[in-house]
CSV table of C-alpha atoms in Angstrom, one decimal:
chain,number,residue,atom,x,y,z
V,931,UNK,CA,94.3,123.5,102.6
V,932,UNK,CA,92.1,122.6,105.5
V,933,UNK,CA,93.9,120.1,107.4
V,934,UNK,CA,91.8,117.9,110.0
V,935,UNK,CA,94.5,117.0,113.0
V,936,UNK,CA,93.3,114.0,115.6
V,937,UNK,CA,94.7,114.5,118.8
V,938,UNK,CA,95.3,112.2,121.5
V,939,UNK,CA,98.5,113.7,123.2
V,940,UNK,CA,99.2,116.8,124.9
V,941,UNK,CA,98.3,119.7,122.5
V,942,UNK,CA,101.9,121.2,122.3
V,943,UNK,CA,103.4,117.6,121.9
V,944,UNK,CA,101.3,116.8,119.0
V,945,UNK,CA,101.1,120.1,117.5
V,946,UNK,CA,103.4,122.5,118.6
V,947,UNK,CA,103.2,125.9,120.1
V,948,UNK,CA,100.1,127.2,118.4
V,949,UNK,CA,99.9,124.9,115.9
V,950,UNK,CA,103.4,125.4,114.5
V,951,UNK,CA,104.1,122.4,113.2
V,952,UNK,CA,101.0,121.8,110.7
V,953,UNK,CA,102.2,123.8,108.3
V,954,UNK,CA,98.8,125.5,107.1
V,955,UNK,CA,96.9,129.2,108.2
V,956,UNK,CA,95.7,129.0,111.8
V,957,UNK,CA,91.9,129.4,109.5
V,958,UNK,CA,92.7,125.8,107.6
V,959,UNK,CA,93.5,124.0,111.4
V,960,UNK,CA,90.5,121.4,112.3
V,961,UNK,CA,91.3,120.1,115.5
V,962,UNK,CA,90.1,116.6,116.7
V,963,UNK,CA,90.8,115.8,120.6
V,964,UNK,CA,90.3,114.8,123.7
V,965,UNK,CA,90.1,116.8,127.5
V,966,UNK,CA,91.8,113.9,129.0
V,967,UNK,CA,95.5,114.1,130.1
V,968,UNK,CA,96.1,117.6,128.1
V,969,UNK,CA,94.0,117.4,125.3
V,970,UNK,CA,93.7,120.9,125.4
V,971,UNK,CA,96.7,122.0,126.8
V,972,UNK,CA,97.8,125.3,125.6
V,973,UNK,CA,94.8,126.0,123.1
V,974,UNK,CA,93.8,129.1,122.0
V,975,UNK,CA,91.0,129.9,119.1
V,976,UNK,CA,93.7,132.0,117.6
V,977,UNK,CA,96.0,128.8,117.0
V,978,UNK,CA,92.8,126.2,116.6
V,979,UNK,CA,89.6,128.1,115.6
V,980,UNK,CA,87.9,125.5,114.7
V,981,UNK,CA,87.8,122.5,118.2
V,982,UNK,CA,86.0,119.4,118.1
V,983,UNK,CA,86.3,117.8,121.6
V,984,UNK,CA,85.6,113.8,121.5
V,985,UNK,CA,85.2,111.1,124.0
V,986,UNK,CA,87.7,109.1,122.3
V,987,UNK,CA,87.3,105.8,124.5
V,988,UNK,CA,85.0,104.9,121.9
V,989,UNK,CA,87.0,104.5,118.6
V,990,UNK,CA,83.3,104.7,116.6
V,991,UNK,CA,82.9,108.0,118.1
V,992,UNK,CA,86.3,108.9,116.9
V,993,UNK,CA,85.4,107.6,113.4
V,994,UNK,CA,82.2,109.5,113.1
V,995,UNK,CA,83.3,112.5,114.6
V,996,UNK,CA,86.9,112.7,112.2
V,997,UNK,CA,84.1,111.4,109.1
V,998,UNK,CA,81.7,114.5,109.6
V,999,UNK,CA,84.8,117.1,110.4
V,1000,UNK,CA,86.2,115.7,106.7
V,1001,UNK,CA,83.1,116.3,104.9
V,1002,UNK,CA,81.8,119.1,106.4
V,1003,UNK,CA,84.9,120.8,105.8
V,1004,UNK,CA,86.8,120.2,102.3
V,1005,UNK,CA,89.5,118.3,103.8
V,1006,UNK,CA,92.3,117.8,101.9
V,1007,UNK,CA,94.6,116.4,104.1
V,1008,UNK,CA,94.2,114.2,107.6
V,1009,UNK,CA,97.1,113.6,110.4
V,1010,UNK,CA,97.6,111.4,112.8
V,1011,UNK,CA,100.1,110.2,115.4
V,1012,UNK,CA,99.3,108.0,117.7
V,1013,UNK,CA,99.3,104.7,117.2
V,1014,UNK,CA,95.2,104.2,118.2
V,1015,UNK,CA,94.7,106.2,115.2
V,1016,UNK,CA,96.6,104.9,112.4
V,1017,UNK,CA,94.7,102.5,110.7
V,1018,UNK,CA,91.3,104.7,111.4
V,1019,UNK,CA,93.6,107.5,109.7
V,1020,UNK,CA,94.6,105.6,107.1
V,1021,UNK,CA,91.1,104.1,105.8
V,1022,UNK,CA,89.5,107.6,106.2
V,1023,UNK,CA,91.9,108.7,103.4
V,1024,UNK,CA,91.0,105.9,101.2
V,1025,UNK,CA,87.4,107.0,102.1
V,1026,UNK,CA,88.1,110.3,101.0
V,1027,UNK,CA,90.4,110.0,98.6
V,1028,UNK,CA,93.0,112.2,100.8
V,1029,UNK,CA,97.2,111.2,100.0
V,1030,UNK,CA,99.0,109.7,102.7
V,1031,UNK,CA,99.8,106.3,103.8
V,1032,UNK,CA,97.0,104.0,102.8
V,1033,UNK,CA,95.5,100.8,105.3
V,1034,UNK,CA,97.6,98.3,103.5
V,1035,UNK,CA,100.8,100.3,104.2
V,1036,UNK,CA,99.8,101.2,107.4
V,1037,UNK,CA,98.7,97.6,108.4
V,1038,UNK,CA,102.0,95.9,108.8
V,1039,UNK,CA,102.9,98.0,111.7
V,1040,UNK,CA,100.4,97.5,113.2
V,1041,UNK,CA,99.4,94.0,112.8
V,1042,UNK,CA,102.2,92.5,115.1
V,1043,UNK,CA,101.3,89.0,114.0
V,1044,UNK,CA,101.6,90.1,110.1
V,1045,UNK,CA,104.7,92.5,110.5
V,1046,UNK,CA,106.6,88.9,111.4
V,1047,UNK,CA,105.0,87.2,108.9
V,1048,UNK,CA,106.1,90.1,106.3
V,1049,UNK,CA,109.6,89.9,107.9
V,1050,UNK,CA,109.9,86.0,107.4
V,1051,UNK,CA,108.9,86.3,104.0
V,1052,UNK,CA,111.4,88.9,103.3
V,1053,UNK,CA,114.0,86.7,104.5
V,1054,UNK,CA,114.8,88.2,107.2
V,1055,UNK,CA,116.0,85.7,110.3
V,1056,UNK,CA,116.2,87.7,113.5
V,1057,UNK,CA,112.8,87.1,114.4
V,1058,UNK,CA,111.7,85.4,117.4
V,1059,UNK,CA,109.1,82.1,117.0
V,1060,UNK,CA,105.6,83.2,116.6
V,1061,UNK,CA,102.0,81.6,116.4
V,1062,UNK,CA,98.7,83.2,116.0
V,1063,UNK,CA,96.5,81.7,119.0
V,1064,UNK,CA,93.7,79.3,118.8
V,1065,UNK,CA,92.0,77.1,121.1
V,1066,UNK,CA,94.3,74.0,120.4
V,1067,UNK,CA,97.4,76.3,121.3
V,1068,UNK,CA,99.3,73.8,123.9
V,1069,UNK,CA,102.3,75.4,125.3
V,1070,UNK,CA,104.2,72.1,125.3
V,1071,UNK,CA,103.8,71.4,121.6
V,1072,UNK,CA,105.0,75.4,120.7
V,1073,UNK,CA,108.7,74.6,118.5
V,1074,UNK,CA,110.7,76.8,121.0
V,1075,UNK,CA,111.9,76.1,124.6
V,1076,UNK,CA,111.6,78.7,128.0
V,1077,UNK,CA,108.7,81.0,128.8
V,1078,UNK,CA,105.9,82.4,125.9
V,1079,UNK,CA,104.5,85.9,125.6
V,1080,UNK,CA,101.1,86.6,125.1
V,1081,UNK,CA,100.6,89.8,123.0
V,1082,UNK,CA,97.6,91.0,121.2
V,1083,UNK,CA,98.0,91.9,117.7
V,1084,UNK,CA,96.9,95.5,118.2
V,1085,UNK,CA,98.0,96.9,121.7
V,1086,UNK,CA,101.1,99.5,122.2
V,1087,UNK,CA,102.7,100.8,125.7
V,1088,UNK,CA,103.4,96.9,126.8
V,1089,UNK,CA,99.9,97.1,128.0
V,1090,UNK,CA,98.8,93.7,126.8
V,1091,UNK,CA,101.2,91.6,127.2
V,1092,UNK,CA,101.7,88.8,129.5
V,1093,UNK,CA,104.6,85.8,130.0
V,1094,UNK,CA,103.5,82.8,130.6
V,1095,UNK,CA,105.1,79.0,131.2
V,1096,UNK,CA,102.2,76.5,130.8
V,1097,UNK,CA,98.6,75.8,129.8
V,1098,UNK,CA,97.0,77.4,132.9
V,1099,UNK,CA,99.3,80.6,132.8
V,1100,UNK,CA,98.4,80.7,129.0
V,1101,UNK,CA,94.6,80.6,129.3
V,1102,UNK,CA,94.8,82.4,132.4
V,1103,UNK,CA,96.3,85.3,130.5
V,1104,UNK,CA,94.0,85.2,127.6
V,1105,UNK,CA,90.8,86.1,130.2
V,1106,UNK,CA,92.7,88.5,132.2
V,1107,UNK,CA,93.4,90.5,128.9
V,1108,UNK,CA,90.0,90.0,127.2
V,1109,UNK,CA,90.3,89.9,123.7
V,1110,UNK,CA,89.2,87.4,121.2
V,1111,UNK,CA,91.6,84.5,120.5
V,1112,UNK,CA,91.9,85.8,116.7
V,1113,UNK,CA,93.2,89.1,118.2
V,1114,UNK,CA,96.1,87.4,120.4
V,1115,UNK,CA,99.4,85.7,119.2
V,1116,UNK,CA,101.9,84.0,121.1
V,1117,UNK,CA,105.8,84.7,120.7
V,1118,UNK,CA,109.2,83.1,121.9
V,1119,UNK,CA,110.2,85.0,124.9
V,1120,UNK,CA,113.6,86.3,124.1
V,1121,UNK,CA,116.2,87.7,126.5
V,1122,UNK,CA,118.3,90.3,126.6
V,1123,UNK,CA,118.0,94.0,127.2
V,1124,UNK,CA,115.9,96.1,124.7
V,1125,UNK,CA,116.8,98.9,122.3
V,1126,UNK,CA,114.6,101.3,119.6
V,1127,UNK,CA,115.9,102.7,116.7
V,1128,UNK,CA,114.0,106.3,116.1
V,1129,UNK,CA,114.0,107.1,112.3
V,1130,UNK,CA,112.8,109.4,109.5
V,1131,UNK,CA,112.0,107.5,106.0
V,1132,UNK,CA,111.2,109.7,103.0
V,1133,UNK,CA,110.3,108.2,99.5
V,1134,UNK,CA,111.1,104.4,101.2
V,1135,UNK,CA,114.7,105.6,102.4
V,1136,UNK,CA,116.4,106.5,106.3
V,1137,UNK,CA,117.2,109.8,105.9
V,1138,UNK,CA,117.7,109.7,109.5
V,1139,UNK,CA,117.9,107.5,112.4
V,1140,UNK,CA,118.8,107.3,116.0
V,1141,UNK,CA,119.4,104.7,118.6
V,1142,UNK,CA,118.6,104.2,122.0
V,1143,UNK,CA,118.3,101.3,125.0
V,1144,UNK,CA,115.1,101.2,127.5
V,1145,UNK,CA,116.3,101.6,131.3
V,1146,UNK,CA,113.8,98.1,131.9
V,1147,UNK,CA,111.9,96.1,130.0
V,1148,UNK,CA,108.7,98.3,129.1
V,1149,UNK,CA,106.6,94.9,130.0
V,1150,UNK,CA,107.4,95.1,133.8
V,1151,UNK,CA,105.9,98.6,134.0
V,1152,UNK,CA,103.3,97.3,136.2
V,1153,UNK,CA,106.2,96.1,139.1
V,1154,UNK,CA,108.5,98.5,138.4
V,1155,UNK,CA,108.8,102.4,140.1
V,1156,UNK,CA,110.0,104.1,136.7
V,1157,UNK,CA,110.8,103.1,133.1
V,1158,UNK,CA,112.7,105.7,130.3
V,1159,UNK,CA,115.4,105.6,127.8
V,1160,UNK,CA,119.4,106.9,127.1
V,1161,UNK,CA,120.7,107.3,124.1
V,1162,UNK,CA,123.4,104.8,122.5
V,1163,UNK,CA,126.1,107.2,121.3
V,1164,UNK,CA,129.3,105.1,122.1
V,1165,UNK,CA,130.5,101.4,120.3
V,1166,UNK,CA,129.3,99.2,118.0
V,1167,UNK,CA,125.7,98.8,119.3
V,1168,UNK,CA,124.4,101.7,117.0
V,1169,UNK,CA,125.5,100.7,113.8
V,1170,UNK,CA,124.4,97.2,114.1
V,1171,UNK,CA,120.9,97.9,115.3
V,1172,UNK,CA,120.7,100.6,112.5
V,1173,UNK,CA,121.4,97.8,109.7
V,1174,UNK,CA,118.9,95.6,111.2
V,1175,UNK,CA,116.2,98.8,111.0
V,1176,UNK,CA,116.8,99.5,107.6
V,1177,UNK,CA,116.4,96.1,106.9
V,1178,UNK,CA,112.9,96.1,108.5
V,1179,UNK,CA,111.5,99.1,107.3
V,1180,UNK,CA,112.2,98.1,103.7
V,1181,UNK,CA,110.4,94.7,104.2
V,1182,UNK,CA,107.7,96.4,105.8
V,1183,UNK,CA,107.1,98.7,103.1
V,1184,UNK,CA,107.7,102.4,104.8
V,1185,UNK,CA,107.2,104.9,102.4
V,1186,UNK,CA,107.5,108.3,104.0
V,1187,UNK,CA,107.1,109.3,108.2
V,1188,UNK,CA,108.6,108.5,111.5
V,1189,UNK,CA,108.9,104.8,113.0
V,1190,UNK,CA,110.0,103.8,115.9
V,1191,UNK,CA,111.2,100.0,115.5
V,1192,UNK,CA,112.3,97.6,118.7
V,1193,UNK,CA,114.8,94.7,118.9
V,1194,UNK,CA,116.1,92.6,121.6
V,1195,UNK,CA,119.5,92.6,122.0
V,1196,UNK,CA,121.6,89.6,123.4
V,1197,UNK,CA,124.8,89.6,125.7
V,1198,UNK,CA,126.1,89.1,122.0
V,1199,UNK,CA,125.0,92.3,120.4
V,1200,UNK,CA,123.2,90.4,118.3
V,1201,UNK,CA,119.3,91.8,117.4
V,1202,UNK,CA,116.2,90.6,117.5
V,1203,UNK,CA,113.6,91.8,116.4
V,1204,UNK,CA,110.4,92.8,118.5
V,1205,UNK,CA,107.9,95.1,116.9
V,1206,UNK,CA,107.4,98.1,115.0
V,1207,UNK,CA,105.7,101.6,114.6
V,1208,UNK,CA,105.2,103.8,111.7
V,1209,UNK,CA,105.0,106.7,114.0
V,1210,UNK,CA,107.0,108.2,116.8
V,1211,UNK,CA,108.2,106.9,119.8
V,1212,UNK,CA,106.5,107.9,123.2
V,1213,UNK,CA,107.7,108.1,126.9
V,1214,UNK,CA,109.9,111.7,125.8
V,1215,UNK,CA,112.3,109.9,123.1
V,1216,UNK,CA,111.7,113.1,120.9
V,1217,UNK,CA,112.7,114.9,123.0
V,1218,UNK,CA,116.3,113.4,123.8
V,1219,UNK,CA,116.8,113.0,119.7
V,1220,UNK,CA,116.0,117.1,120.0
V,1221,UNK,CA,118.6,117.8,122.4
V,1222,UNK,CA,121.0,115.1,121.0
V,1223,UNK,CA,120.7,115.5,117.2
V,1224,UNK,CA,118.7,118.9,116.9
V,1225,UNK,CA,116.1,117.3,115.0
V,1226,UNK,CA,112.2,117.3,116.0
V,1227,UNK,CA,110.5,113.3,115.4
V,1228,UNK,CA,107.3,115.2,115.6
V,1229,UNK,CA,107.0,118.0,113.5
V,1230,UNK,CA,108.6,115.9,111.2
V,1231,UNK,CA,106.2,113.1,111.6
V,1232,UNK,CA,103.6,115.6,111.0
V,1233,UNK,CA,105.0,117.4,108.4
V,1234,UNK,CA,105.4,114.3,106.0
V,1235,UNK,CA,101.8,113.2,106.7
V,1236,UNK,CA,101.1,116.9,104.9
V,1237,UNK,CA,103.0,115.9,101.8
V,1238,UNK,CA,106.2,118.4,103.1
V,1239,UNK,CA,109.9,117.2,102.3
V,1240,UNK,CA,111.5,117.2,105.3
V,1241,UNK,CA,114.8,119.4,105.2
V,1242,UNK,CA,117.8,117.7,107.9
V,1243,UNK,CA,120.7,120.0,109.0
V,1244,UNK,CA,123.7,118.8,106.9
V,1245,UNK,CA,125.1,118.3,108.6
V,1246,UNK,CA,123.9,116.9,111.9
V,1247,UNK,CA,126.0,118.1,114.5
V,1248,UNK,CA,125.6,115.6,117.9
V,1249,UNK,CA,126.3,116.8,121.1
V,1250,UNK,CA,129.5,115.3,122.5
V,1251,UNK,CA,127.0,114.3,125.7
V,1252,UNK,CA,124.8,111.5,126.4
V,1253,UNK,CA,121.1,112.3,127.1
V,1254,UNK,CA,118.6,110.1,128.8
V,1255,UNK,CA,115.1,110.2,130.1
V,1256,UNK,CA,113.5,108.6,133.4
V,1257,UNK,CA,109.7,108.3,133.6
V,1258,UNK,CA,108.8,107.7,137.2
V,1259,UNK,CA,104.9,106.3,137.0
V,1260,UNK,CA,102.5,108.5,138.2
V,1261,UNK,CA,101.2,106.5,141.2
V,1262,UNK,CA,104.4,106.2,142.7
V,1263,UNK,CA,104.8,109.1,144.3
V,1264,UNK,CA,103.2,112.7,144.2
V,1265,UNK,CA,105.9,114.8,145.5
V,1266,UNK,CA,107.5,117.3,143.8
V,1267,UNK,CA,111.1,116.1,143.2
V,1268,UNK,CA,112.7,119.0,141.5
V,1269,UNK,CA,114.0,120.7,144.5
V,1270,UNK,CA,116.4,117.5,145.9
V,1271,UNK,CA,117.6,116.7,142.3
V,1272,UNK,CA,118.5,120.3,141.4
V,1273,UNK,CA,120.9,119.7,144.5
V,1274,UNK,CA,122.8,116.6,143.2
V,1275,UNK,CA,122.7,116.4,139.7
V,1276,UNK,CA,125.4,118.3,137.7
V,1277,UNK,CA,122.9,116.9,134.6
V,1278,UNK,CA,119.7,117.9,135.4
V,1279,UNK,CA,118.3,119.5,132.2
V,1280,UNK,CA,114.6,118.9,132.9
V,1281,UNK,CA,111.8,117.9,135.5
V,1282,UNK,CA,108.4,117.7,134.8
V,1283,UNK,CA,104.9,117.2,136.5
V,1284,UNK,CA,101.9,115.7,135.4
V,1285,UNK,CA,98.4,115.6,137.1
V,1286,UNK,CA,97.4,112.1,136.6
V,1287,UNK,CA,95.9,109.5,139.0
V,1288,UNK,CA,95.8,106.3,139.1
V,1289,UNK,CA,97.6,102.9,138.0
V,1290,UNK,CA,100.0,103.2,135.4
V,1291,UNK,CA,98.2,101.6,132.3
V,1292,UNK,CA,100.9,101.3,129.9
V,1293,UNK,CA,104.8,101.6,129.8
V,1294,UNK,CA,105.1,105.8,129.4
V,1295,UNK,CA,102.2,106.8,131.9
V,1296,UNK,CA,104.3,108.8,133.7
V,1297,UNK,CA,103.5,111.2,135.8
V,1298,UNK,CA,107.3,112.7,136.1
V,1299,UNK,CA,109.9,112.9,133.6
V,1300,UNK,CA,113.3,113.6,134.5
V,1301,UNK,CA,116.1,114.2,131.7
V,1302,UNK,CA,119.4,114.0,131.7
V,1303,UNK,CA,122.5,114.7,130.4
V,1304,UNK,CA,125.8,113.2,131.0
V,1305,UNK,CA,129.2,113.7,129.7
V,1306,UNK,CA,129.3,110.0,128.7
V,1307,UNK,CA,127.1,106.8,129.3
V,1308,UNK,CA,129.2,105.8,132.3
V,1309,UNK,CA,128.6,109.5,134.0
V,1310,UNK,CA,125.0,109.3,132.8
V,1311,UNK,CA,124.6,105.6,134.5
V,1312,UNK,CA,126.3,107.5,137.9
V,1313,UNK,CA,123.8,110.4,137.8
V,1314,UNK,CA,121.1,108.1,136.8
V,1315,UNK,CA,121.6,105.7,139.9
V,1316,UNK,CA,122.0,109.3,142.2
V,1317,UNK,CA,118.5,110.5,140.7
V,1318,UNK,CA,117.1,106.7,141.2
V,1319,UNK,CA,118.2,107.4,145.4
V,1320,UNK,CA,116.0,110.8,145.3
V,1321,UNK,CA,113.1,109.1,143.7
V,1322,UNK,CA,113.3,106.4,146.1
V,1323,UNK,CA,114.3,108.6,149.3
V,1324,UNK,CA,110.8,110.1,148.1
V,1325,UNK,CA,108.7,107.1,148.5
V,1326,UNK,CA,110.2,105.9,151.7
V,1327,UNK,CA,111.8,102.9,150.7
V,1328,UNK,CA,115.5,102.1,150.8
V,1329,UNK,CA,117.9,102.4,147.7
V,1330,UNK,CA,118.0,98.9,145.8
């Protein structure tokens, strides 16, 4: 069945070595993607005979150029994974009549005004206060206390999203991020550290799910030298957060794929609940469910948008270790770090590069990764704070 695959990730993340995770002939592949930031990483016309390369800033080029490779080619089925795409993914099928999730089960996670709406309705009460913004939005008169966020409906990575604490901060916000007011929301800031639970949802159920707790708040990316994720394998964090997902995902409607769902949690344990994905997490969370669980979010993401059940290992063995991920932003430093953490960390189970320039534009533009493993979350936390020296030693500033 010819299969039309839009890319906006690195080749091999999205579709695996040569291709191997669309399950379909190399001759049936019709690849949609980018040259930016590994578009083409890894291709070959044996694995991807038939390339379209888009500029896909413009998401009407995208549409026109994903439209055309539909027609053109007999399409039967059309996947997606990042979360730009979903919606344009998701009304191309009802265009063409292709299975998969439609727009109205795609658009509660991705409408982060409507998701809470959805969850309110539901009943469910761990959501923070919420507003959609208008020009009489006063800051005073919101019915929660402390600072307010500023989100657009639409964005992912963090990127737009701003706190602020009065009128000027508010309206100040709303021209830095230019957007119209209809596409902005406020929320109730909430405190607390923040946690996503990873999971796999076939025929509206959690087959599988997996929890873990961001190293900072993904918002302060733009102030902040690195970002990542470690898995929560030890107490009673896990379970709780896992109830809370379930409960989510049911009121949102999932149906079959990956989400990747995020709460706040306070000093408590208690949850809150932040936003959510129907696709998988970014910023190498894959990849640590992979070491920690054996099980790949993204071939599995793919996979269920092609109409595959998804077969788990039963039964899922853990390893007895702890694995984490740092993402250092790539314009904090570019020296190679490899060499001086090979010589201190016992854990070291990864480094990587990337070739990127510039600001960091959202909370997983990273241009290193370094992963972890520790024996426990106390020996991770020592081998993350011994990795955090290197990275500083690096960049010439003293450990903080």
């Amino acid at each position: 069945m010819k299969t039309v695959l839009i890319n906006r990730h690195r080749l091999g993340w999205t579709a695996g070595a040569q291709g191997s995770y669309l399950p379909v002939a190399a001759s049936d592949r019709v690849l949609l993607t980018r040259t930016f930031a590994g578009g083409l990483d890894g291709w070959t016309a044996e694995a991807f005979p038939d390339v379209t390369v888009c500029d896909m800033r413009s998401s009407s080029r995208v549409e026109a150029a994903a439209d055309w490779l539909i027609s053109s080619r007999g399409a039967g089925r059309l996947v997606a994974i990042h979360e730009k795409d979903m919606l344009l993914a998701a009304a191309l099928r009802e265009r063409f009549r292709l299975p998969g999730l439609t727009v109205d089960e795609t658009m509660p996670f991705r409408d982060k005004l409507l998701m809470k709406q959805l969850l309110v309705a539901a009943g469910y009460e761990s959501v923070p206060g919420f507003r959609s913004l208008t020009s009489a939005t006063r800051v005073a008169e919101l019915p929660w206390a402390g600072p307010t966020v500023v989100k657009s409906r639409w964005g992912l990575g963090a990127s737009d999203v701003r706190i602020v604490h009065d009128d000027a901060e508010l309206w100040s916000a709303v021209t830095d991020l230019r957007l119209d007011l209809g596409d902005l929301e406020v929320e109730e800031f909430v405190p607390g550290r923040m946690v996503h639970c990873d999971s796999i949802i076939q025929n509206g159920q959690v087959t599988f799910s997996s929890v873990g707790e961001y190293l900072q708040a993904p918002g302060r990316f733009r102030d902040e030298s690195h970002q990542g994720s470690v898995l929560v394998t030890e107490g009673p964090l896990a379970a709780i957060v896992q109830t809370h997902n379930e409960t989510v995902l049911s009121a949102l409607g999932a149906r079959d794929g990956v989400s990747h769902v995020e709460f706040f949690v306070a000093d408590d344990g208690t949850p809150t609940f932040c936003e959510a994905a129907i696709r998988p997490g970014g910023g190498g969370i894959d990849e640590l469910v992979r070491r920690q669980y054996g099980i790949n979010l993204i071939e599995t993401a793919v996979q269920l948008q092609m109409g595959h059940p998804v077969t788990l290992p039963d039964p899922i063995t853990p390893d007895p270790g702890v694995h984490g991920i740092i993402g250092v932003f790539q314009n904090v430093t570019d020296r190679d770090l490899q060499p001086a953490l090979e010589a201190v960390l016992p854990g070291l189970v990864a480094y990587r590069r990337y070739e990127l320039a510039g600001a960091a534009r959202h909370a997983t533009d990273y241009g290193h990764t370094i992963l972890l493993r520790g024996e426990n979350r106390a020996d991770f936390d020592s081998q993350l704070k011994t990795a955090l020296a290197v990275l500083n030693q690096a960049r010439g500033v003293s450990d903080q």
